[in-house]
PDB file of C-alpha atoms in Angstrom:
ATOM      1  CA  UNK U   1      95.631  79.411 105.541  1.00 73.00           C
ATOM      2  CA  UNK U   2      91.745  80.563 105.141  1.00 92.00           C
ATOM      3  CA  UNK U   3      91.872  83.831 107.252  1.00 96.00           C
ATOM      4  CA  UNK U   4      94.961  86.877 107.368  1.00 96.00           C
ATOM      5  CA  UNK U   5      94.504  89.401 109.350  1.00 96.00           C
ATOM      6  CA  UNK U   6      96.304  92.624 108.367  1.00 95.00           C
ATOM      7  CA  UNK U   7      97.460  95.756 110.016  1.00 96.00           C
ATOM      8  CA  UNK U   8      99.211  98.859 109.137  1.00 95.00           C
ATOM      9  CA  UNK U   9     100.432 102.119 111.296  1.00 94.00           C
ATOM     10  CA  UNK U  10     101.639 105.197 110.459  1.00 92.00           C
ATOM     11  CA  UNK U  11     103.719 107.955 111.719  1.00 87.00           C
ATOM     12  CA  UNK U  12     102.926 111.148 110.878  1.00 85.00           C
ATOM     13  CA  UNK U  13     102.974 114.481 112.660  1.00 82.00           C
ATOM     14  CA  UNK U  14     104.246 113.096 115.563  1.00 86.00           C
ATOM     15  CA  UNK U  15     101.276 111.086 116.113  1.00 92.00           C
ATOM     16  CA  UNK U  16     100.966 106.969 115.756  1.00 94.00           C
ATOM     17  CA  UNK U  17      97.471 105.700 113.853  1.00 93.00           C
ATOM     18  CA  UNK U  18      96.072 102.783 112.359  1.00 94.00           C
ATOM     19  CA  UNK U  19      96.103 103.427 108.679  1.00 95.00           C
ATOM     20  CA  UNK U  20      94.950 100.017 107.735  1.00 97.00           C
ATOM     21  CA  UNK U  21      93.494  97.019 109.690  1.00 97.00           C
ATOM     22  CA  UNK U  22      91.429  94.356 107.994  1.00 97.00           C
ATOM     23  CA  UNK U  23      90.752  91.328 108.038  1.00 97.00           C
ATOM     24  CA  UNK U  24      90.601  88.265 104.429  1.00 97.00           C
ATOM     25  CA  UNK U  25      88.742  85.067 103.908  1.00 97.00           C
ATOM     26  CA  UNK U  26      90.174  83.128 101.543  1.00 96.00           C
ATOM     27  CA  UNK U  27      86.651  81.131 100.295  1.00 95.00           C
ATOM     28  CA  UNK U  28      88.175  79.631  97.622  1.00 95.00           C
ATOM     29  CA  UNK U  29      92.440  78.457  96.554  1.00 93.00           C
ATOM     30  CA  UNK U  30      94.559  80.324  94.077  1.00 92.00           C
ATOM     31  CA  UNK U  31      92.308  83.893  94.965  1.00 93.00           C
ATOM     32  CA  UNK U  32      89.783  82.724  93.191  1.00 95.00           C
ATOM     33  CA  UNK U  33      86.846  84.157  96.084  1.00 97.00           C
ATOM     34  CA  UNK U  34      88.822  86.698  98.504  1.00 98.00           C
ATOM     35  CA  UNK U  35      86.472  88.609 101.163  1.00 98.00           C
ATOM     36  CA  UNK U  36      88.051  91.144 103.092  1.00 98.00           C
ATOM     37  CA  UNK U  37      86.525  93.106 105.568  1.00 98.00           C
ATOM     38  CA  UNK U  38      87.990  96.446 108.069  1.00 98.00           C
ATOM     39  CA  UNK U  39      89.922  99.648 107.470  1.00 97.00           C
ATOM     40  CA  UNK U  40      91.708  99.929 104.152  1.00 97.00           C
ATOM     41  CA  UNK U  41      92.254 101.715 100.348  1.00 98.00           C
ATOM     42  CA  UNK U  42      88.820 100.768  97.940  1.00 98.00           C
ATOM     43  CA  UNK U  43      91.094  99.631  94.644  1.00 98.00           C
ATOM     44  CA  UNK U  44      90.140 102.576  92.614  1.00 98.00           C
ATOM     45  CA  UNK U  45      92.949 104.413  91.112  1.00 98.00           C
ATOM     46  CA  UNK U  46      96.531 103.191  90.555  1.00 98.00           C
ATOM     47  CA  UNK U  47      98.915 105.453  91.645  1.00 98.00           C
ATOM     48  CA  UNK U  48     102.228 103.929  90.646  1.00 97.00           C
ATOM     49  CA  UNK U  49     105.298 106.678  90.825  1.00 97.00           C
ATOM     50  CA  UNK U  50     109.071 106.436  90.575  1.00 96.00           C
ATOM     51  CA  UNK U  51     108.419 110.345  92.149  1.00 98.00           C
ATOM     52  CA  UNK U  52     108.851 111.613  96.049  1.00 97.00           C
ATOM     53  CA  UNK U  53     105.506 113.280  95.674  1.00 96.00           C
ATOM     54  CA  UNK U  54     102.269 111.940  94.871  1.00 97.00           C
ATOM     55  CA  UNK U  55     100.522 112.422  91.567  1.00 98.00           C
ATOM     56  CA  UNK U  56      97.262 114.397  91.247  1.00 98.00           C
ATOM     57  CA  UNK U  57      95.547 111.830  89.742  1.00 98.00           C
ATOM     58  CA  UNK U  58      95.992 110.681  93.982  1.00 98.00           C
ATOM     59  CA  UNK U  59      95.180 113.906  95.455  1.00 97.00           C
ATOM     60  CA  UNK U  60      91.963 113.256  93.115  1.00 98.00           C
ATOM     61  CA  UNK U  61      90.910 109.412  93.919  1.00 98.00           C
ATOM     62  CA  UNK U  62      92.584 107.581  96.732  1.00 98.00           C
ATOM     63  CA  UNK U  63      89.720 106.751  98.860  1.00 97.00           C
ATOM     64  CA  UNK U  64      89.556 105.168 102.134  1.00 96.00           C
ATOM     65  CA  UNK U  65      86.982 103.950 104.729  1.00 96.00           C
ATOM     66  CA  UNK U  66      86.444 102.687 108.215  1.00 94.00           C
ATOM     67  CA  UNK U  67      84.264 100.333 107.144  1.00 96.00           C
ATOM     68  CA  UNK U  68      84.731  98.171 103.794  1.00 98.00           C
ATOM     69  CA  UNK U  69      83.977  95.331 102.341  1.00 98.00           C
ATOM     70  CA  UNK U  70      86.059  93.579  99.262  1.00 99.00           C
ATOM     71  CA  UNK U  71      85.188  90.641  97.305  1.00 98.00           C
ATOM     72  CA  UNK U  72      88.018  89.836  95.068  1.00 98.00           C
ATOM     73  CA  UNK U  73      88.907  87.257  92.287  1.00 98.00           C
ATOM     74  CA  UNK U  74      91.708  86.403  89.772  1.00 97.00           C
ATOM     75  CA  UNK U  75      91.786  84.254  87.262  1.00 96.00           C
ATOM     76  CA  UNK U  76      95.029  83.955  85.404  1.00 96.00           C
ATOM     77  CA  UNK U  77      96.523  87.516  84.724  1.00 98.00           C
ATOM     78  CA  UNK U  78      93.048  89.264  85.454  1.00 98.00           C
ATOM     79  CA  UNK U  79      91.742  90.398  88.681  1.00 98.00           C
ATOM     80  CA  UNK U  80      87.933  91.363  89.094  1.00 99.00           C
ATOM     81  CA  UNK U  81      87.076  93.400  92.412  1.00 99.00           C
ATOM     82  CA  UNK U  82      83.693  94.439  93.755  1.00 99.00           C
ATOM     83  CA  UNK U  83      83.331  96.764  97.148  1.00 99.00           C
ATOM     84  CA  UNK U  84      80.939  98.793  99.741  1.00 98.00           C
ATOM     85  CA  UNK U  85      82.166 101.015 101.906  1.00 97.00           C
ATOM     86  CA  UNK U  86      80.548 103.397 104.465  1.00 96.00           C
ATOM     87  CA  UNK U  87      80.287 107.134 103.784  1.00 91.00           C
ATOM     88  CA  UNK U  88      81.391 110.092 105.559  1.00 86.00           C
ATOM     89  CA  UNK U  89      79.120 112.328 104.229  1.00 75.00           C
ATOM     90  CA  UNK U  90      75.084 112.801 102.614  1.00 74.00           C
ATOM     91  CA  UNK U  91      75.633 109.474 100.840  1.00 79.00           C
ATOM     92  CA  UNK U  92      75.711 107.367 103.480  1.00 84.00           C
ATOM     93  CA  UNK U  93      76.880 103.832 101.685  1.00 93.00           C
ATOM     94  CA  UNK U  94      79.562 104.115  98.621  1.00 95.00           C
ATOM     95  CA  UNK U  95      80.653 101.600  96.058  1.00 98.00           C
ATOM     96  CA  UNK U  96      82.480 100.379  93.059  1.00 98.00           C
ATOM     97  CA  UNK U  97      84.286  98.313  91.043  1.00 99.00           C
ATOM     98  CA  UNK U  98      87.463  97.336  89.239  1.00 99.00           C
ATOM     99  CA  UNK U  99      89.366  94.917  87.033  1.00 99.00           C
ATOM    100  CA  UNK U 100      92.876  95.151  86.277  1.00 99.00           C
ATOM    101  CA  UNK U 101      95.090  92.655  83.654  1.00 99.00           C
ATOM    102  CA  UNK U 102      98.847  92.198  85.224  1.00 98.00           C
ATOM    103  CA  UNK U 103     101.820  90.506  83.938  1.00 97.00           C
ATOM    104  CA  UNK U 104     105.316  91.316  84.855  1.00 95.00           C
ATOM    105  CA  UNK U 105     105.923  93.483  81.470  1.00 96.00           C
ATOM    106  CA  UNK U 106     102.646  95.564  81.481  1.00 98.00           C
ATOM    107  CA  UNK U 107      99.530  96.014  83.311  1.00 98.00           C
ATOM    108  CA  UNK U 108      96.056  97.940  83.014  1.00 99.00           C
ATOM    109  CA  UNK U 109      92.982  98.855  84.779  1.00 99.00           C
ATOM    110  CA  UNK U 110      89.713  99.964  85.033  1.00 99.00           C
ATOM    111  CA  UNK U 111      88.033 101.455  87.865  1.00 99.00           C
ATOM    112  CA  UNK U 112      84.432 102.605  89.210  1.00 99.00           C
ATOM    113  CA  UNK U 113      83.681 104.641  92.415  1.00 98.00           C
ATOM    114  CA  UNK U 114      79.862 105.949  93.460  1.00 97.00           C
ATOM    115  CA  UNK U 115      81.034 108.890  94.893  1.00 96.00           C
ATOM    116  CA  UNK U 116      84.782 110.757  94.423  1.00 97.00           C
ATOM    117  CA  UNK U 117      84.287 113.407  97.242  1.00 96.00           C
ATOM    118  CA  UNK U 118      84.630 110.454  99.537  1.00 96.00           C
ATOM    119  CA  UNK U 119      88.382 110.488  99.017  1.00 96.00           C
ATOM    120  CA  UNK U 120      91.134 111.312 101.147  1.00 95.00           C
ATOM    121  CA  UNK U 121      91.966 114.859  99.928  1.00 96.00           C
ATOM    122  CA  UNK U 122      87.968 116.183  99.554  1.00 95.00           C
ATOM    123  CA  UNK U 123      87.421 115.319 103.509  1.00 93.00           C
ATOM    124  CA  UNK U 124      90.216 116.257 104.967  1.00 93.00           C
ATOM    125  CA  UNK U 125      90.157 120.014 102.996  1.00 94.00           C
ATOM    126  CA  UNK U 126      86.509 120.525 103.443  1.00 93.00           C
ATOM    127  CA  UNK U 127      84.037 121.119 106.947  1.00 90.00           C
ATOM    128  CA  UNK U 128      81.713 119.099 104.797  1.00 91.00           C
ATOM    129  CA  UNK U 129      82.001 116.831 101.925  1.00 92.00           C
ATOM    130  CA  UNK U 130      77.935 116.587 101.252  1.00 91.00           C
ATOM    131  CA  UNK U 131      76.508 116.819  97.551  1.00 93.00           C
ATOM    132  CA  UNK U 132      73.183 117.336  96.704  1.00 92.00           C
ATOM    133  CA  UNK U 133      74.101 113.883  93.854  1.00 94.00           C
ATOM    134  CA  UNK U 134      76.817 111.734  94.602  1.00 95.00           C
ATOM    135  CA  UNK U 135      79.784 112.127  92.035  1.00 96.00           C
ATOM    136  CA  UNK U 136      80.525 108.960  89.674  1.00 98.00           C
ATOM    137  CA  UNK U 137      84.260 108.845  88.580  1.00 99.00           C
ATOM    138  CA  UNK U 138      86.400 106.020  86.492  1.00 99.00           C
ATOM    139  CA  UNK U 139      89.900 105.146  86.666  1.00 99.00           C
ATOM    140  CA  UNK U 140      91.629 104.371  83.511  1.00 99.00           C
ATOM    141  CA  UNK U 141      95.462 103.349  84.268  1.00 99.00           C
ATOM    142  CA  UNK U 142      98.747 101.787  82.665  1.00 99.00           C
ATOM    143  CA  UNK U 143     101.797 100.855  82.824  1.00 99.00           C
ATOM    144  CA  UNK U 144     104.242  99.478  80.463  1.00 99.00           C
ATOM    145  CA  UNK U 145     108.349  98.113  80.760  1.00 98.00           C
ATOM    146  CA  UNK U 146     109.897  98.345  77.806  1.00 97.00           C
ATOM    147  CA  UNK U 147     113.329  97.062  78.304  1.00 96.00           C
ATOM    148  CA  UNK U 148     114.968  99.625  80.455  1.00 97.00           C
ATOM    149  CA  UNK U 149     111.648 102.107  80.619  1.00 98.00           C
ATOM    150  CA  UNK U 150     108.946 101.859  82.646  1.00 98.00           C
ATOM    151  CA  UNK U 151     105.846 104.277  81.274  1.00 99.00           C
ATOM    152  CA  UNK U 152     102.898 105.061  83.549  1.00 99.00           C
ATOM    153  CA  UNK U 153      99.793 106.934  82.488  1.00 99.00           C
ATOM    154  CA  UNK U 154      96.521 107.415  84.556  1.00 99.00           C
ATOM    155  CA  UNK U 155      93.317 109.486  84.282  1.00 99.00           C
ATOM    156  CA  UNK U 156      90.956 110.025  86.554  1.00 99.00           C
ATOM    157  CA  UNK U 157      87.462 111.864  85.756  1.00 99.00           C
ATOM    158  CA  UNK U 158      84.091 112.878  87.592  1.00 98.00           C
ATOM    159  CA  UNK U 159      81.166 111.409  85.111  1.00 98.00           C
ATOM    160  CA  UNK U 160      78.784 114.285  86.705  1.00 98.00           C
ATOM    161  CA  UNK U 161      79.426 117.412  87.859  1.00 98.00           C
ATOM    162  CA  UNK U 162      79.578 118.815  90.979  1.00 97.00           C
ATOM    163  CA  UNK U 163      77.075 121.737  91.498  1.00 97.00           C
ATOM    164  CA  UNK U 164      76.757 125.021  93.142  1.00 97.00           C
ATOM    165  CA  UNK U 165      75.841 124.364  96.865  1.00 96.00           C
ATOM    166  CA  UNK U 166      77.524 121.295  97.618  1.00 95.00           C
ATOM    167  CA  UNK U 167      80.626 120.684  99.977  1.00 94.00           C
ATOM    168  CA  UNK U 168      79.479 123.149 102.362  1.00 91.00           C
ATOM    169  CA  UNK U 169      78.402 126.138  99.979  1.00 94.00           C
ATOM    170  CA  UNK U 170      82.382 126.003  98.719  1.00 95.00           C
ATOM    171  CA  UNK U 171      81.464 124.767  95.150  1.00 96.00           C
ATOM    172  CA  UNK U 172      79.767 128.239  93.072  1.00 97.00           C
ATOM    173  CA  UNK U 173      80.651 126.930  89.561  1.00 97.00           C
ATOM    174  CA  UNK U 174      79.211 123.776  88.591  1.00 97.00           C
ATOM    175  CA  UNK U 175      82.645 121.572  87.210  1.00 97.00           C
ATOM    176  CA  UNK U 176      83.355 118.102  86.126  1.00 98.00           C
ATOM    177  CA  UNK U 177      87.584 117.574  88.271  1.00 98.00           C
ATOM    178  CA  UNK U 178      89.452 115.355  86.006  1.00 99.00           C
ATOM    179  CA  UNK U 179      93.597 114.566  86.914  1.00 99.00           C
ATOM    180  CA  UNK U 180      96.161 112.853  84.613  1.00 99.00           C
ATOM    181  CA  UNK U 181      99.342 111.476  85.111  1.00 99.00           C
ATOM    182  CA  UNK U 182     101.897 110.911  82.768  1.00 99.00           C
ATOM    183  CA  UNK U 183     105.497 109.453  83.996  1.00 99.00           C
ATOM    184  CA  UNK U 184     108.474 107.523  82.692  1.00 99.00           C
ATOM    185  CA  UNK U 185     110.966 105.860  85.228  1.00 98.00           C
ATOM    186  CA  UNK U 186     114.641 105.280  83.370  1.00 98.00           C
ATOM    187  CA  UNK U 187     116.662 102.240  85.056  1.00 98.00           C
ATOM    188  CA  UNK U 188     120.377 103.419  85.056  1.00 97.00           C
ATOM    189  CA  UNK U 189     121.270 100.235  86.641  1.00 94.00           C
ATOM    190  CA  UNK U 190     122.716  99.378  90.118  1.00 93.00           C
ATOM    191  CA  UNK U 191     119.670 100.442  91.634  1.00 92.00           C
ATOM    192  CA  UNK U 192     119.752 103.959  90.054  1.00 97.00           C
ATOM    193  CA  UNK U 193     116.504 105.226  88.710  1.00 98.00           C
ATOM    194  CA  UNK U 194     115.645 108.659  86.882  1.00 98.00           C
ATOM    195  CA  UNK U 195     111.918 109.525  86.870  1.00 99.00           C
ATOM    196  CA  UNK U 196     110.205 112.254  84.718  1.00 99.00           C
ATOM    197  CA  UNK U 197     106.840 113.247  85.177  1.00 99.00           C
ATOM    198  CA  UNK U 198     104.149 115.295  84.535  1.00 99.00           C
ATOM    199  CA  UNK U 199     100.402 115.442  86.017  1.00 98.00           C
ATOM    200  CA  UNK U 200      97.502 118.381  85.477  1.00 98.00           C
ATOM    201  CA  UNK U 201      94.264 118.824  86.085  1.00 98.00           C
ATOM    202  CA  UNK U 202      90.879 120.170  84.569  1.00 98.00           C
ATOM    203  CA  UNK U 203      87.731 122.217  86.891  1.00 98.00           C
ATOM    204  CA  UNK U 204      89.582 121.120  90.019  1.00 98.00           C
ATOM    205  CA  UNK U 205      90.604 124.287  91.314  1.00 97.00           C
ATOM    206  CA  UNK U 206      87.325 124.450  93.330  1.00 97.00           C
ATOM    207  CA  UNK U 207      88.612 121.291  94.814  1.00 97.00           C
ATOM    208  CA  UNK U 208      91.985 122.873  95.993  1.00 97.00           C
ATOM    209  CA  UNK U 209      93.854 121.094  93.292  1.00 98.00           C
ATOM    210  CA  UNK U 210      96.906 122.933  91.935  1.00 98.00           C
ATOM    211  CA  UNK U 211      96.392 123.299  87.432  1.00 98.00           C
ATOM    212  CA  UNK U 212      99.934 121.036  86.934  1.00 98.00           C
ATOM    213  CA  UNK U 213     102.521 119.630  88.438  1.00 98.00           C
ATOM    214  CA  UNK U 214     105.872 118.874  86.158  1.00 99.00           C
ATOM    215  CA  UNK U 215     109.084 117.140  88.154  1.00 98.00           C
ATOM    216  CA  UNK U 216     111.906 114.921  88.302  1.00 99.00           C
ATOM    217  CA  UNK U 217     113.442 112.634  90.861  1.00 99.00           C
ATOM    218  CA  UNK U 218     116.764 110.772  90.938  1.00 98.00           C
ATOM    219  CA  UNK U 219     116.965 107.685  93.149  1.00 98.00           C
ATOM    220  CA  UNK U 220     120.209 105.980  93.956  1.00 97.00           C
ATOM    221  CA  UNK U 221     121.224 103.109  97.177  1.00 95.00           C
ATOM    222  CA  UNK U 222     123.264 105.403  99.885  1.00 94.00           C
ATOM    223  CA  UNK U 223     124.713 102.489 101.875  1.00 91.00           C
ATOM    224  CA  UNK U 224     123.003  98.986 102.815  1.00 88.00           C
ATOM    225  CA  UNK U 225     119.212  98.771 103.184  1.00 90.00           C
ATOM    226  CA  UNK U 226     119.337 103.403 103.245  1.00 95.00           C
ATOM    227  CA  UNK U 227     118.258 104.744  99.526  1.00 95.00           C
ATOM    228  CA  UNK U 228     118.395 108.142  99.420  1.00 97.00           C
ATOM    229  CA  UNK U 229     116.375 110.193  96.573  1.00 98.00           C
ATOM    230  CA  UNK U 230     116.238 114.122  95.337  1.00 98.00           C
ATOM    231  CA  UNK U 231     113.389 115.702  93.292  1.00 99.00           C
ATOM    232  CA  UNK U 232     112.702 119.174  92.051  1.00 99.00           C
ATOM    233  CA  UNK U 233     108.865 119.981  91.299  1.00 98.00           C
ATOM    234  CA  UNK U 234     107.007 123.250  89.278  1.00 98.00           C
ATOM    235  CA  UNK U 235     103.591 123.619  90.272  1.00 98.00           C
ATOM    236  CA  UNK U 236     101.575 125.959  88.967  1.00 98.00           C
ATOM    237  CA  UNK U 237      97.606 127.109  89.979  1.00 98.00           C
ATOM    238  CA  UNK U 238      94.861 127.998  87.997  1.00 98.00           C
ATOM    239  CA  UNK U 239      95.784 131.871  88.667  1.00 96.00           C
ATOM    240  CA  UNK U 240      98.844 131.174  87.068  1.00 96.00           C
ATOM    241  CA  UNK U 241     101.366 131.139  90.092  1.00 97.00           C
ATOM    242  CA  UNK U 242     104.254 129.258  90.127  1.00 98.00           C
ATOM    243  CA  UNK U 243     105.555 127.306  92.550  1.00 97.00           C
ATOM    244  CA  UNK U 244     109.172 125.436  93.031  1.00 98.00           C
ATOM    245  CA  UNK U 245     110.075 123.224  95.710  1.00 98.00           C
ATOM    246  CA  UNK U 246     113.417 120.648  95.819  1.00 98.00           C
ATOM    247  CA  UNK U 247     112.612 117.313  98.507  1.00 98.00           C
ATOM    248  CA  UNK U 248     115.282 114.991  99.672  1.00 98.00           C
ATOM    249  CA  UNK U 249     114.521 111.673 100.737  1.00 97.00           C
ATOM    250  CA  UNK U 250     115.950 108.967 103.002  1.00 95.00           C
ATOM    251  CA  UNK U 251     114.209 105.709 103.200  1.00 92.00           C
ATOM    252  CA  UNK U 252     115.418 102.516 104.862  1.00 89.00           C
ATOM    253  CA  UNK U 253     114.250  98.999 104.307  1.00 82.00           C
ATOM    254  CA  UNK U 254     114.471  96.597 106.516  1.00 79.00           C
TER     255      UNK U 254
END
């Protein structure tokens, strides 16, 4: 088929939305020339996780538009990805770039975005996301199986700072927010899977990031398609508070 047309809704507080809806041109066999167009996740960042809760390397990066546009090609084991999207706040058209080698034991990427207060977590906790300068950042992220292991490391860093004045007066201190992620997923067979990880960050407070996050998760099938999953997570802040919460999880596949 040349064309798919993709869509994707999600529940959450009680309300229905369209979290994804685009639509991809295949211009050439084997993906050599994808073009997608719509509502979707610019490929910057990685994100992987045997964890309930997300990493701040995503609080940091995941980025999404209304309006973007993905030109996409793989040859062999390496993928090359080039985008535009439309911004939400002084910058009115973002962009970037990313290329990522993949094989069933291992994979790693690199990614470019024009501006990271476009993501998720900077316009949803700010009135304003405006900067005098947009704010470069690059993706650097792993992931390796070694026998029963899987290892996963990401970091995420700002290439400028952002300065006093912008996102609506809340930034004083001029900073440069970074986020890593460090994880390692243990297979104990049978579907059973024991995750450890840890993931801080650096002159991110100003961006309502917590300092570090260190957890662990156990994962195990409950009955059928239902896999149930526990994890206890420390956070702690750049004042120094602690913070300790325990999640339970019930997913079913179907």
């Amino acid at each position: 088929d040349k064309v798919d047309l993709h869509t994707l809704l999600l529940y959450e507080d009680k309300q229905i939305s369209v979290d994804e809806a685009d639509m991809t041109w295949h211009a050439l066999p084997d993906k050599q020339l994808d073009v997608t167009a719509g509502k979707q996740y610019v490929p910057f960042g990685a994100f992987k996780k045997g964890m309930i809760s997300n990493p701040l390397t995503k609080k940091l990066g995941e980025t999404q538009s209304d309006k973007v546009l993905l030109v996409s090609n793989q040859r062999g084991d390496v993928r090359t990805q080039g985008y535009t999207f439309a911004g939400t706040g002084s910058q009115d058209t973002g962009y970037g770039m990313s290329v990522e080698y993949k094989t069933d034991a291992a994979r790693v990427g690199v990614d470019y975005v024009s501006n990271l207060v476009e993501s998720k977590h900077v316009v949803a906790k700010f009135a304003s996301n405006a900067v005098a300068n947009a704010i470069p950042a690059v993706a650097v992220h792993g992931l390796a199986k070694l026998g029963r292991v899987t290892v996963i490391a990401e970091h995420i860093t700002a290439t400028q700072n952002v300065q006093p004045g912008d996102l609506n007066n809340k930034i004083k201190v001029a900073a440069k927010p970074a986020t890593t992620q460090l994880e390692v997923d243990l297979d104990l067979h049978n579907d059973r899977t024991l995750a450890l990880a840890w993931s801080g960050s650096s002159d991110a407070a100003q961006l309502k990031l917590v300092e570090e996050k260190l957890g662990v998760t156990y994962s195990q099938p409950l009955y059928k398609d239902l896999q149930g999953a526990m994890e206890l997570m420390q956070s702690k802040d750049y004042d120094g508070t602690t913070d300790k919460t325990l999640t339970a999880q019930l997913a079913y596949a179907f």
